[in-house]
mmCIF file of C-alpha atoms and ligand atoms in Angstrom:
data_model
loop_
_atom_site.group_PDB
_atom_site.id
_atom_site.type_symbol
_atom_site.label_atom_id
_atom_site.label_comp_id
_atom_site.label_asym_id
_atom_site.label_seq_id
_atom_site.Cartn_x
_atom_site.Cartn_y
_atom_site.Cartn_z
ATOM 1 C CA MET A 1 -21.671 25.455 -67.501
ATOM 2 C CA LYS A 2 -23.437 25.734 -63.894
ATOM 3 C CA LYS A 3 -22.289 28.853 -62.217
ATOM 4 C CA LEU A 4 -21.592 28.742 -58.545
ATOM 5 C CA ARG A 5 -24.386 30.810 -56.684
ATOM 6 C CA VAL A 6 -22.576 33.091 -54.042
ATOM 7 C CA LEU A 7 -24.250 34.942 -50.937
ATOM 8 C CA ILE A 8 -21.506 37.187 -49.278
ATOM 9 C CA VAL A 9 -22.400 37.902 -45.862
ATOM 10 C CA GLY A 10 -20.528 41.088 -44.714
ATOM 11 C CA ALA A 11 -19.909 43.920 -47.011
ATOM 12 C CA ALA A 12 -16.850 45.809 -45.777
ATOM 13 C CA PHE A 13 -13.075 45.349 -46.166
ATOM 14 C CA SER A 14 -12.723 41.528 -46.632
ATOM 15 C CA ALA A 15 -15.789 41.436 -48.620
ATOM 16 C CA ASP A 16 -14.269 43.810 -50.992
ATOM 17 C CA LEU A 17 -11.285 41.670 -51.467
ATOM 18 C CA HIS A 18 -13.587 38.737 -52.000
ATOM 19 C CA ALA A 19 -15.647 40.453 -54.527
ATOM 20 C CA ASP A 20 -12.900 41.814 -56.628
ATOM 21 C CA ALA A 21 -11.897 38.087 -56.955
ATOM 22 C CA TYR A 22 -15.587 36.821 -58.007
ATOM 23 C CA SER A 23 -15.768 39.838 -60.448
ATOM 24 C CA ARG A 24 -13.069 38.549 -62.337
ATOM 25 C CA ILE A 25 -14.461 34.917 -62.613
ATOM 26 C CA LEU A 26 -17.877 35.860 -63.378
ATOM 27 C CA ASP A 27 -17.946 32.854 -66.239
ATOM 28 C CA LYS A 28 -18.153 30.593 -63.420
ATOM 29 C CA VAL A 29 -19.590 32.527 -60.363
ATOM 30 C CA GLU A 30 -22.979 34.343 -59.862
ATOM 31 C CA ILE A 31 -23.500 36.739 -56.916
ATOM 32 C CA ALA A 32 -26.832 35.404 -55.747
ATOM 33 C CA GLY A 33 -26.857 37.743 -52.658
ATOM 34 C CA ILE A 34 -25.134 40.370 -50.338
ATOM 35 C CA CYS A 35 -26.001 41.041 -46.737
ATOM 36 C CA ASP A 36 -24.862 43.494 -44.141
ATOM 37 C CA LYS A 37 -26.642 45.338 -41.550
ATOM 38 C CA ASP A 38 -25.360 48.506 -43.152
ATOM 39 C CA MET A 39 -27.410 48.400 -46.426
ATOM 40 C CA ALA A 40 -25.128 51.318 -47.983
ATOM 41 C CA ARG A 41 -22.336 48.975 -48.018
ATOM 42 C CA VAL A 42 -24.338 46.282 -49.782
ATOM 43 C CA ARG A 43 -25.114 48.825 -52.461
ATOM 44 C CA ALA A 44 -21.524 50.290 -52.619
ATOM 45 C CA LEU A 45 -20.000 46.950 -52.994
ATOM 46 C CA ALA A 46 -22.082 45.863 -55.728
ATOM 47 C CA ALA A 47 -21.678 49.161 -57.377
ATOM 48 C CA ARG A 48 -18.027 49.067 -57.221
ATOM 49 C CA TYR A 49 -17.908 45.533 -59.070
ATOM 50 C CA GLY A 50 -20.929 45.826 -61.224
ATOM 51 C CA PHE A 51 -22.945 43.201 -59.613
ATOM 52 C CA GLU A 52 -26.619 43.058 -60.868
ATOM 53 C CA GLY A 53 -29.573 40.948 -60.120
ATOM 54 C CA PHE A 54 -28.538 39.803 -56.727
ATOM 55 C CA ALA A 55 -30.806 39.884 -53.477
ATOM 56 C CA GLU A 56 -29.787 42.215 -50.737
ATOM 57 C CA TYR A 57 -30.327 41.527 -47.075
ATOM 58 C CA ASP A 58 -29.650 43.215 -43.757
ATOM 59 C CA ASP A 59 -29.957 40.206 -41.642
ATOM 60 C CA TYR A 60 -27.833 37.176 -42.008
ATOM 61 C CA ALA A 61 -30.158 34.705 -40.597
ATOM 62 C CA ALA A 62 -32.945 35.876 -43.216
ATOM 63 C CA ALA A 63 -30.463 35.920 -45.893
ATOM 64 C CA ILE A 64 -29.169 32.167 -45.297
ATOM 65 C CA ALA A 65 -32.813 31.199 -45.166
ATOM 66 C CA ALA A 66 -34.080 33.008 -48.109
ATOM 67 C CA CYS A 67 -31.043 33.242 -50.393
ATOM 68 C CA GLU A 68 -30.805 30.423 -53.386
ATOM 69 C CA CYS A 69 -27.029 29.877 -53.200
ATOM 70 C CA ASP A 70 -24.497 27.122 -53.189
ATOM 71 C CA LEU A 71 -21.859 28.962 -51.158
ATOM 72 C CA VAL A 72 -21.895 31.377 -48.260
ATOM 73 C CA ASP A 73 -19.157 33.736 -47.981
ATOM 74 C CA VAL A 74 -18.314 34.709 -44.451
ATOM 75 C CA CYS A 75 -16.937 38.324 -44.419
ATOM 76 C CA MET A 76 -18.148 39.174 -40.874
ATOM 77 C CA PRO A 77 -16.400 39.996 -37.688
ATOM 78 C CA ASN A 78 -14.754 37.022 -36.129
ATOM 79 C CA PHE A 79 -17.255 36.549 -33.272
ATOM 80 C CA LEU A 80 -19.968 35.865 -35.677
ATOM 81 C CA HIS A 81 -18.242 33.480 -38.035
ATOM 82 C CA ARG A 82 -19.643 30.628 -35.880
ATOM 83 C CA ASP A 83 -23.177 31.733 -36.143
ATOM 84 C CA VAL A 84 -23.072 32.481 -39.728
ATOM 85 C CA ALA A 85 -21.028 29.251 -40.867
ATOM 86 C CA VAL A 86 -23.084 26.839 -38.841
ATOM 87 C CA LEU A 87 -26.591 28.405 -40.002
ATOM 88 C CA ALA A 88 -25.133 28.303 -43.841
ATOM 89 C CA LEU A 89 -23.882 24.435 -43.142
ATOM 90 C CA GLU A 90 -27.176 23.500 -41.525
ATOM 91 C CA ARG A 91 -29.019 24.779 -44.634
ATOM 92 C CA GLY A 92 -26.777 22.714 -46.912
ATOM 93 C CA ARG A 93 -24.399 25.480 -48.252
ATOM 94 C CA ASP A 94 -20.700 25.183 -48.469
ATOM 95 C CA VAL A 95 -18.895 27.923 -46.544
ATOM 96 C CA VAL A 96 -15.869 30.328 -47.364
ATOM 97 C CA CYS A 97 -14.693 31.622 -44.045
ATOM 98 C CA GLU A 98 -12.475 34.565 -43.380
ATOM 99 C CA LYS A 99 -9.516 34.338 -40.814
ATOM 100 C CA PRO A 100 -9.467 33.479 -37.992
ATOM 101 C CA LEU A 101 -11.933 30.321 -38.163
ATOM 102 C CA ALA A 102 -13.617 31.544 -34.965
ATOM 103 C CA THR A 103 -12.806 33.482 -31.627
ATOM 104 C CA THR A 104 -12.447 30.380 -29.772
ATOM 105 C CA VAL A 105 -11.311 26.904 -30.319
ATOM 106 C CA GLU A 106 -14.569 25.420 -29.105
ATOM 107 C CA ASP A 107 -16.500 27.628 -31.759
ATOM 108 C CA ALA A 108 -14.076 26.510 -34.643
ATOM 109 C CA GLN A 109 -14.229 22.950 -33.551
ATOM 110 C CA GLU A 110 -18.302 23.185 -33.584
ATOM 111 C CA MET A 111 -18.004 24.683 -37.191
ATOM 112 C CA VAL A 112 -15.816 21.816 -38.246
ATOM 113 C CA ASP A 113 -18.222 19.137 -36.883
ATOM 114 C CA THR A 114 -21.131 20.630 -38.112
ATOM 115 C CA ALA A 115 -19.563 20.543 -41.637
ATOM 116 C CA ARG A 116 -18.667 16.890 -41.153
ATOM 117 C CA ARG A 117 -22.264 15.915 -39.844
ATOM 118 C CA VAL A 118 -24.103 17.652 -42.870
ATOM 119 C CA GLY A 119 -21.562 16.602 -45.535
ATOM 120 C CA LYS A 120 -20.795 20.107 -46.470
ATOM 121 C CA ARG A 121 -17.260 21.971 -46.709
ATOM 122 C CA ILE A 122 -15.568 24.705 -44.934
ATOM 123 C CA TYR A 123 -13.049 26.638 -47.112
ATOM 124 C CA TYR A 124 -10.632 28.486 -44.929
ATOM 125 C CA ALA A 125 -9.735 31.828 -46.392
ATOM 126 C CA GLU A 126 -5.612 32.036 -45.834
ATOM 127 C CA ASP A 127 -4.653 34.140 -48.769
ATOM 128 C CA TRP A 128 -0.957 33.506 -47.927
ATOM 129 C CA LEU A 129 -1.179 30.297 -49.627
ATOM 130 C CA PHE A 130 -1.961 32.013 -52.976
ATOM 131 C CA ALA A 131 0.370 34.927 -52.807
ATOM 132 C CA PRO A 132 2.237 34.538 -56.061
ATOM 133 C CA ALA A 133 5.520 35.627 -54.771
ATOM 134 C CA PHE A 134 5.115 33.040 -51.870
ATOM 135 C CA LEU A 135 4.396 30.265 -54.168
ATOM 136 C CA ARG A 136 7.509 31.193 -56.436
ATOM 137 C CA ALA A 137 9.546 31.030 -53.322
ATOM 138 C CA GLN A 138 8.098 27.651 -52.442
ATOM 139 C CA GLU A 139 8.570 26.632 -56.240
ATOM 140 C CA ILE A 140 12.377 27.667 -55.806
ATOM 141 C CA VAL A 141 12.751 25.709 -52.468
ATOM 142 C CA ALA A 142 10.992 22.709 -54.051
ATOM 143 C CA SER A 143 13.235 22.675 -57.028
ATOM 144 C CA GLY A 144 15.970 21.481 -54.534
ATOM 145 C CA LYS A 145 18.546 24.004 -55.647
ATOM 146 C CA LEU A 146 18.815 25.743 -52.144
ATOM 147 C CA GLY A 147 19.178 22.549 -50.435
ATOM 148 C CA LYS A 148 17.257 21.509 -47.270
ATOM 149 C CA PRO A 149 15.059 24.213 -45.529
ATOM 150 C CA LEU A 150 16.280 24.870 -42.069
ATOM 151 C CA TYR A 151 14.691 28.186 -40.824
ATOM 152 C CA ILE A 152 11.897 30.347 -41.817
ATOM 153 C CA ARG A 153 11.147 33.784 -40.621
ATOM 154 C CA ALA A 154 7.728 35.348 -41.489
ATOM 155 C CA ARG A 155 5.827 38.359 -40.391
ATOM 156 C CA GLU A 156 2.434 40.305 -40.999
ATOM 157 C CA CYS A 157 2.598 43.796 -39.340
ATOM 158 C CA HIS A 158 0.985 47.059 -39.734
ATOM 159 C CA SER A 159 -0.138 49.860 -37.363
ATOM 160 C CA GLY A 160 -3.494 48.748 -36.348
ATOM 161 C CA SER A 161 -6.936 47.189 -37.492
ATOM 162 C CA HIS A 162 -9.536 49.482 -39.018
ATOM 163 C CA SER A 163 -12.146 47.470 -37.533
ATOM 164 C CA PRO A 164 -13.920 48.541 -34.640
ATOM 165 C CA PHE A 165 -14.437 44.824 -33.660
ATOM 166 C CA ALA A 166 -10.800 44.451 -33.305
ATOM 167 C CA GLN A 167 -10.635 46.227 -29.991
ATOM 168 C CA LEU A 168 -12.344 43.926 -27.610
ATOM 169 C CA LEU A 169 -11.204 40.206 -27.066
ATOM 170 C CA LYS A 170 -14.839 38.971 -27.113
ATOM 171 C CA TYR A 171 -15.539 40.270 -30.467
ATOM 172 C CA CYS A 172 -12.255 39.115 -31.982
ATOM 173 C CA GLY A 173 -10.427 36.587 -29.587
ATOM 174 C CA GLY A 174 -7.046 38.216 -29.269
ATOM 175 C CA GLY A 175 -4.735 40.911 -30.582
ATOM 176 C CA CYS A 176 -2.204 41.194 -33.429
ATOM 177 C CA MET A 177 -1.274 37.426 -33.475
ATOM 178 C CA VAL A 178 -4.744 36.071 -33.940
ATOM 179 C CA HIS A 179 -5.596 39.210 -36.496
ATOM 180 C CA LEU A 180 -1.976 38.938 -38.359
ATOM 181 C CA GLY A 181 0.104 36.493 -37.136
ATOM 182 C CA VAL A 182 -2.671 34.072 -38.064
ATOM 183 C CA HIS A 183 -1.312 34.461 -41.621
ATOM 184 C CA PRO A 184 2.342 33.195 -41.062
ATOM 185 C CA VAL A 185 1.357 30.767 -38.428
ATOM 186 C CA GLY A 186 -1.445 28.988 -40.891
ATOM 187 C CA PHE A 187 1.146 29.351 -43.970
ATOM 188 C CA MET A 188 3.723 27.413 -41.897
ATOM 189 C CA LEU A 189 1.441 24.846 -40.677
ATOM 190 C CA ALA A 190 0.207 24.232 -44.432
ATOM 191 C CA LEU A 191 3.930 23.982 -45.367
ATOM 192 C CA LYS A 192 4.385 21.309 -42.882
ATOM 193 C CA ASN A 193 0.981 19.440 -43.123
ATOM 194 C CA ASN A 194 0.237 20.627 -39.391
ATOM 195 C CA ALA A 195 3.221 18.614 -38.092
ATOM 196 C CA TRP A 196 4.618 21.000 -35.454
ATOM 197 C CA LYS A 197 6.680 19.905 -32.415
ATOM 198 C CA GLU A 198 7.091 22.659 -29.839
ATOM 199 C CA LEU A 199 6.568 26.493 -29.491
ATOM 200 C CA VAL A 200 7.463 29.308 -27.127
ATOM 201 C CA ALA A 201 6.022 32.718 -27.389
ATOM 202 C CA MET A 202 5.950 36.323 -25.751
ATOM 203 C CA THR A 203 3.379 39.169 -26.518
ATOM 204 C CA SER A 204 2.764 42.522 -25.095
ATOM 205 C CA GLY A 205 0.115 42.037 -22.484
ATOM 206 C CA GLY A 206 -2.858 44.038 -23.790
ATOM 207 C CA LYS A 207 -4.040 47.523 -22.708
ATOM 208 C CA GLU A 208 -1.544 49.400 -20.520
ATOM 209 C CA HIS A 209 0.770 46.617 -21.177
ATOM 210 C CA ASN A 210 1.017 47.446 -24.898
ATOM 211 C CA LEU A 211 3.469 49.176 -26.945
ATOM 212 C CA ILE A 212 1.204 51.782 -28.230
ATOM 213 C CA HIS A 213 -2.469 50.662 -28.398
ATOM 214 C CA SER A 214 -3.488 51.267 -24.774
ATOM 215 C CA ARG A 215 -7.165 50.991 -25.179
ATOM 216 C CA MET A 216 -7.161 47.643 -27.254
ATOM 217 C CA GLU A 217 -7.621 44.609 -25.144
ATOM 218 C CA GLY A 218 -5.589 42.304 -27.451
ATOM 219 C CA GLU A 219 -1.846 42.589 -27.640
ATOM 220 C CA ASP A 220 -0.061 44.824 -29.861
ATOM 221 C CA TRP A 221 3.265 42.856 -30.588
ATOM 222 C CA ALA A 222 3.642 39.019 -30.702
ATOM 223 C CA GLY A 223 6.368 36.722 -31.272
ATOM 224 C CA ALA A 224 6.831 32.802 -31.387
ATOM 225 C CA PHE A 225 9.372 30.309 -32.234
ATOM 226 C CA ILE A 226 7.952 27.001 -33.380
ATOM 227 C CA ARG A 227 9.990 23.637 -34.229
ATOM 228 C CA PHE A 228 8.485 21.288 -36.852
ATOM 229 C CA GLU A 229 8.571 17.450 -36.706
ATOM 230 C CA ASP A 230 10.933 17.452 -39.783
ATOM 231 C CA GLY A 231 13.341 19.822 -37.480
ATOM 232 C CA THR A 232 12.768 23.143 -39.293
ATOM 233 C CA TYR A 233 12.570 26.198 -36.990
ATOM 234 C CA ALA A 234 10.427 29.166 -37.609
ATOM 235 C CA THR A 235 10.002 32.529 -36.051
ATOM 236 C CA LEU A 236 6.554 34.069 -36.666
ATOM 237 C CA GLU A 237 5.842 37.560 -35.603
ATOM 238 C CA ALA A 238 2.891 40.053 -35.892
ATOM 239 C CA ASN A 239 2.517 43.450 -34.591
ATOM 240 C CA TYR A 240 0.511 46.805 -34.854
ATOM 241 C CA VAL A 241 3.366 49.041 -34.136
ATOM 242 C CA THR A 242 4.529 49.222 -37.858
ATOM 243 C CA VAL A 243 3.856 52.128 -39.878
ATOM 244 C CA GLY A 244 4.528 53.195 -43.468
ATOM 245 C CA GLY A 245 2.031 50.199 -44.631
ATOM 246 C CA MET A 246 1.551 46.591 -44.301
ATOM 247 C CA GLU A 247 4.651 44.192 -44.077
ATOM 248 C CA ASP A 248 4.117 40.620 -45.396
ATOM 249 C CA VAL A 249 7.566 39.311 -45.292
ATOM 250 C CA MET A 250 9.171 35.790 -45.576
ATOM 251 C CA ASP A 251 12.859 34.711 -45.310
ATOM 252 C CA ILE A 252 13.586 31.018 -46.017
ATOM 253 C CA TYR A 253 17.108 29.942 -44.951
ATOM 254 C CA CYS A 254 18.238 26.741 -46.412
ATOM 255 C CA GLU A 255 21.352 24.724 -46.670
ATOM 256 C CA GLN A 256 22.932 26.072 -49.752
ATOM 257 C CA GLY A 257 20.930 29.139 -50.093
ATOM 258 C CA CYS A 258 18.132 31.321 -49.047
ATOM 259 C CA VAL A 259 14.912 33.195 -50.647
ATOM 260 C CA HIS A 260 13.455 36.241 -49.396
ATOM 261 C CA VAL A 261 10.073 37.754 -50.223
ATOM 262 C CA ASP A 262 8.516 41.141 -49.196
ATOM 263 C CA LEU A 263 5.018 41.092 -50.627
ATOM 264 C CA SER A 264 4.197 44.839 -49.879
ATOM 265 C CA HIS A 265 7.094 46.987 -50.335
ATOM 266 C CA THR A 266 8.977 45.641 -53.389
ATOM 267 C CA GLY A 267 7.601 46.147 -56.996
ATOM 268 C CA PRO A 268 8.324 47.573 -60.457
ATOM 269 C CA VAL A 269 6.791 50.793 -59.930
ATOM 270 C CA ARG A 270 8.308 53.779 -58.104
ATOM 271 C CA ALA A 271 6.530 57.205 -57.756
ATOM 272 C CA PHE A 272 7.458 60.541 -56.213
ATOM 273 C CA SER A 273 4.476 62.859 -55.389
ATOM 274 C CA ILE A 274 4.393 66.135 -53.663
ATOM 275 C CA PRO A 275 0.608 66.355 -52.819
ATOM 276 C CA GLY A 276 0.576 62.388 -52.416
ATOM 277 C CA LEU A 277 -0.802 59.876 -54.515
ATOM 278 C CA ASP A 278 -4.497 58.475 -53.915
ATOM 279 C CA TYR A 279 -3.117 55.098 -52.761
ATOM 280 C CA THR A 280 0.134 53.284 -52.533
ATOM 281 C CA VAL A 281 0.065 50.120 -50.305
ATOM 282 C CA GLU A 282 -2.358 48.730 -47.513
ATOM 283 C CA LYS A 283 -2.419 50.597 -44.550
ATOM 284 C CA ALA A 284 -0.036 53.331 -45.679
ATOM 285 C CA GLU A 285 -0.545 56.341 -43.622
ATOM 286 C CA ILE A 286 0.910 58.898 -46.028
ATOM 287 C CA THR A 287 1.438 58.667 -49.794
ATOM 288 C CA THR A 288 3.692 61.570 -50.368
ATOM 289 C CA GLY A 289 7.300 61.543 -51.287
ATOM 290 C CA TRP A 290 8.835 58.461 -52.952
ATOM 291 C CA SER A 291 6.649 55.268 -52.740
ATOM 292 C CA THR A 292 6.236 51.849 -54.554
ATOM 293 C CA PRO A 293 2.639 51.813 -55.383
ATOM 294 C CA ALA A 294 1.068 48.354 -55.393
ATOM 295 C CA VAL A 295 0.497 46.334 -58.755
ATOM 296 C CA ASP A 296 -2.664 44.670 -58.588
ATOM 297 C CA GLU A 297 -2.493 44.509 -54.841
ATOM 298 C CA LYS A 298 -5.484 41.998 -54.283
ATOM 299 C CA TYR A 299 -4.068 39.672 -56.825
ATOM 300 C CA SER A 300 -0.309 39.883 -55.247
ATOM 301 C CA LEU A 301 -1.576 39.254 -51.953
ATOM 302 C CA GLY A 302 -3.304 36.210 -53.057
ATOM 303 C CA TYR A 303 -6.981 36.844 -52.903
ATOM 304 C CA CYS A 304 -7.972 36.027 -56.269
ATOM 305 C CA GLY A 305 -6.273 32.744 -56.261
ATOM 306 C CA GLU A 306 -7.631 31.879 -53.136
ATOM 307 C CA ILE A 307 -11.423 32.668 -54.125
ATOM 308 C CA ASN A 308 -10.619 31.006 -57.625
ATOM 309 C CA HIS A 309 -9.683 27.689 -55.795
ATOM 310 C CA PHE A 310 -12.697 27.790 -53.283
ATOM 311 C CA VAL A 311 -14.997 28.271 -56.454
ATOM 312 C CA ASP A 312 -13.391 25.365 -58.433
ATOM 313 C CA CYS A 313 -13.594 23.139 -55.451
ATOM 314 C CA ALA A 314 -17.165 23.948 -54.500
ATOM 315 C CA LEU A 315 -18.238 23.430 -58.074
ATOM 316 C CA ARG A 316 -16.410 19.942 -58.081
ATOM 317 C CA GLY A 317 -17.787 19.221 -54.452
ATOM 318 C CA GLU A 318 -14.322 18.709 -53.079
ATOM 319 C CA ASP A 319 -12.579 19.774 -50.400
ATOM 320 C CA ALA A 320 -9.723 22.551 -50.632
ATOM 321 C CA LYS A 321 -6.229 21.795 -50.434
ATOM 322 C CA VAL A 322 -4.111 21.513 -47.311
ATOM 323 C CA GLY A 323 -4.003 24.772 -45.295
ATOM 324 C CA LEU A 324 -7.519 25.842 -46.575
ATOM 325 C CA ARG A 325 -10.053 23.543 -45.058
ATOM 326 C CA GLY A 326 -11.733 23.893 -41.928
ATOM 327 C CA VAL A 327 -9.748 21.680 -40.134
ATOM 328 C CA ASP A 328 -6.548 23.840 -40.956
ATOM 329 C CA GLY A 329 -8.428 27.181 -39.715
ATOM 330 C CA LEU A 330 -8.984 24.982 -36.536
ATOM 331 C CA GLU A 331 -5.407 23.958 -35.968
ATOM 332 C CA THR A 332 -4.134 27.389 -36.734
ATOM 333 C CA LEU A 333 -6.443 28.766 -34.074
ATOM 334 C CA LYS A 334 -5.431 25.991 -31.604
ATOM 335 C CA VAL A 335 -1.792 27.028 -32.245
ATOM 336 C CA ILE A 336 -2.641 30.507 -31.583
ATOM 337 C CA ASN A 337 -4.109 29.775 -28.497
ATOM 338 C CA LEU A 338 -1.186 27.842 -27.438
ATOM 339 C CA ILE A 339 1.028 30.789 -28.396
ATOM 340 C CA TYR A 340 -1.059 32.945 -26.019
ATOM 341 C CA LYS A 341 -0.865 30.176 -23.372
ATOM 342 C CA SER A 342 2.800 30.204 -23.850
ATOM 343 C CA ALA A 343 3.364 33.834 -23.521
ATOM 344 C CA ARG A 344 0.996 34.224 -20.432
ATOM 345 C CA GLU A 345 2.439 31.466 -18.425
ATOM 346 C CA GLY A 346 6.230 31.859 -19.772
ATOM 347 C CA ILE A 347 6.454 28.162 -20.778
ATOM 348 C CA ARG A 348 7.456 26.103 -23.858
ATOM 349 C CA ILE A 349 4.669 23.802 -25.043
ATOM 350 C CA GLY A 350 5.014 20.622 -26.832
ATOM 351 C CA ASN A 351 2.320 19.303 -29.525
ATOM 352 C CA GLU A 352 0.569 16.375 -27.775
ATOM 353 C CA ALA A 353 -2.580 16.757 -29.753
ATOM 354 C CA PRO A 354 -3.527 13.576 -31.884
ATOM 355 C CA LYS A 355 -3.364 14.349 -35.726
ATOM 356 C CA ASP A 356 -6.749 15.165 -37.437
HETATM 357 N N1 LIG B 1 -7.773 37.864 -45.110
HETATM 358 C C1 LIG B 1 -7.556 39.097 -44.805
HETATM 359 O O1 LIG B 1 -6.252 39.663 -45.186
HETATM 360 C C2 LIG B 1 -8.387 39.773 -44.152
HETATM 361 C C3 LIG B 1 -8.538 41.301 -44.152
HETATM 362 C C4 LIG B 1 -9.417 42.052 -43.526
HETATM 363 C C5 LIG B 1 -10.032 41.302 -42.657
HETATM 364 N N2 LIG B 1 -10.340 40.090 -42.673
HETATM 365 C C6 LIG B 1 -11.375 39.410 -41.733
HETATM 366 O O2 LIG B 1 -12.492 39.494 -42.500
HETATM 367 C C7 LIG B 1 -13.494 39.517 -41.480
HETATM 368 C C8 LIG B 1 -14.243 40.798 -41.548
HETATM 369 O O3 LIG B 1 -13.495 41.886 -41.313
HETATM 370 P P1 LIG B 1 -13.817 43.234 -42.071
HETATM 371 O O4 LIG B 1 -12.686 44.135 -41.764
HETATM 372 O O5 LIG B 1 -14.043 42.929 -43.483
HETATM 373 O O6 LIG B 1 -15.186 44.116 -41.476
HETATM 374 P P2 LIG B 1 -15.663 44.324 -39.941
HETATM 375 O O7 LIG B 1 -15.189 43.197 -38.990
HETATM 376 O O8 LIG B 1 -15.458 45.885 -39.679
HETATM 377 O O9 LIG B 1 -17.096 44.105 -40.481
HETATM 378 C C9 LIG B 1 -17.617 43.406 -41.328
HETATM 379 C C10 LIG B 1 -19.102 44.057 -41.882
HETATM 380 O O10 LIG B 1 -20.182 43.333 -40.871
HETATM 381 C C11 LIG B 1 -21.270 43.868 -40.846
HETATM 382 N N3 LIG B 1 -21.852 43.274 -39.873
HETATM 383 C C12 LIG B 1 -21.516 43.340 -38.466
HETATM 384 N N4 LIG B 1 -22.262 42.761 -37.572
HETATM 385 C C13 LIG B 1 -23.378 42.282 -38.445
HETATM 386 C C14 LIG B 1 -24.694 41.762 -38.195
HETATM 387 N N5 LIG B 1 -25.113 41.373 -37.065
HETATM 388 N N6 LIG B 1 -25.367 41.390 -39.349
HETATM 389 C C15 LIG B 1 -24.994 41.844 -40.481
HETATM 390 N N7 LIG B 1 -24.034 42.534 -40.918
HETATM 391 C C16 LIG B 1 -23.191 42.691 -39.892
HETATM 392 C C17 LIG B 1 -20.506 45.264 -40.571
HETATM 393 O O11 LIG B 1 -21.520 46.211 -40.945
HETATM 394 C C18 LIG B 1 -19.517 45.330 -41.606
HETATM 395 O O12 LIG B 1 -20.051 45.942 -42.752
HETATM 396 C C19 LIG B 1 -12.833 39.513 -40.088
HETATM 397 O O13 LIG B 1 -13.179 38.118 -39.708
HETATM 398 C C20 LIG B 1 -11.597 39.643 -40.394
HETATM 399 O O14 LIG B 1 -10.451 38.872 -39.714
HETATM 400 C C21 LIG B 1 -9.252 39.269 -43.430
#
């Protein structure tokens, strides 16, 4: 079987999540190249997952020009997504792009337009759509045994991004809503096929108007209420003021039942350590005392399912499922920008945009 040749661009945190997923499916994937301006990261990533025989690059334009590959996986800071993706698409490659699709709607639109023009695909990396526990919750709802869904509450929160690029709006496009809220927003839009009706939102204001992160230009607290065309309501939240590890939580209330999912703080393993464990869950500040160490965290957060889906789609020359296409990343970013507008101007916003 022909293997899909992948060039990974960026070799930090999200590249590690993707590399782990590729390393589990080497029967259908070959890592053709890895690029980062920090070559030590390239080598460390490859060593961690045992990748061999790949080309190393420290410049993404040179990498895209030189690397013989089928798919370029964009694991770069937000402000570089557009540049890397457009170069890769123009070179005839399919693209996996980390969230958010870009820092501005204009850049995201250009990416989607370029993909259409050259006949290639953008796979938008929304891992929530593959988290096994979220899939199980959707299966339960789809069984009809809870009745019609009425209200969904979802959030991703932690204590702050590790990335230096998350501090300035020009590098990242916003605060916690664009970094973390992008997951619940993207998930809900996928669930409702992008058919939202109206929204209203509030955020902390950035810098001195933030709750904690006074040097960060983006907001460190954000909440949005959204009503969908089918009448479902949702409360979607993101914040950087949550200590104790990342929270990925969803509650679905239906006419005859409900389902609650907590991806990060539940699990079959409980441990107690006086000196502290090496690792428990993403973004946990301390690991002493009682904890619930994650079991195969990268799998349970959805990264393995996501990458596997993209590889299968690229091998078949197909678009991804709803929620995971370039247009879905674009719609998610549009909604997030409207959330910011609503919060800034104190207004309720209706969806007047034509459906794609
Ligand atoms: N889906 C998720 O759960 C998730 C989690 C974390 C990050 N992300 C996303 O992944 C993307 C990358 O974030 P990150 O936290 O992995 O890392 P990051 O933003 O800190 O940087 C990524 C890497 O890019 C390299 N880089 C920066 N500029 C470069 C250039 N001009 N040429 C070559 N290399 C360059 C850096 O050296 C770094 O190793 C972001 O868009 C972020 O939103 C997604």
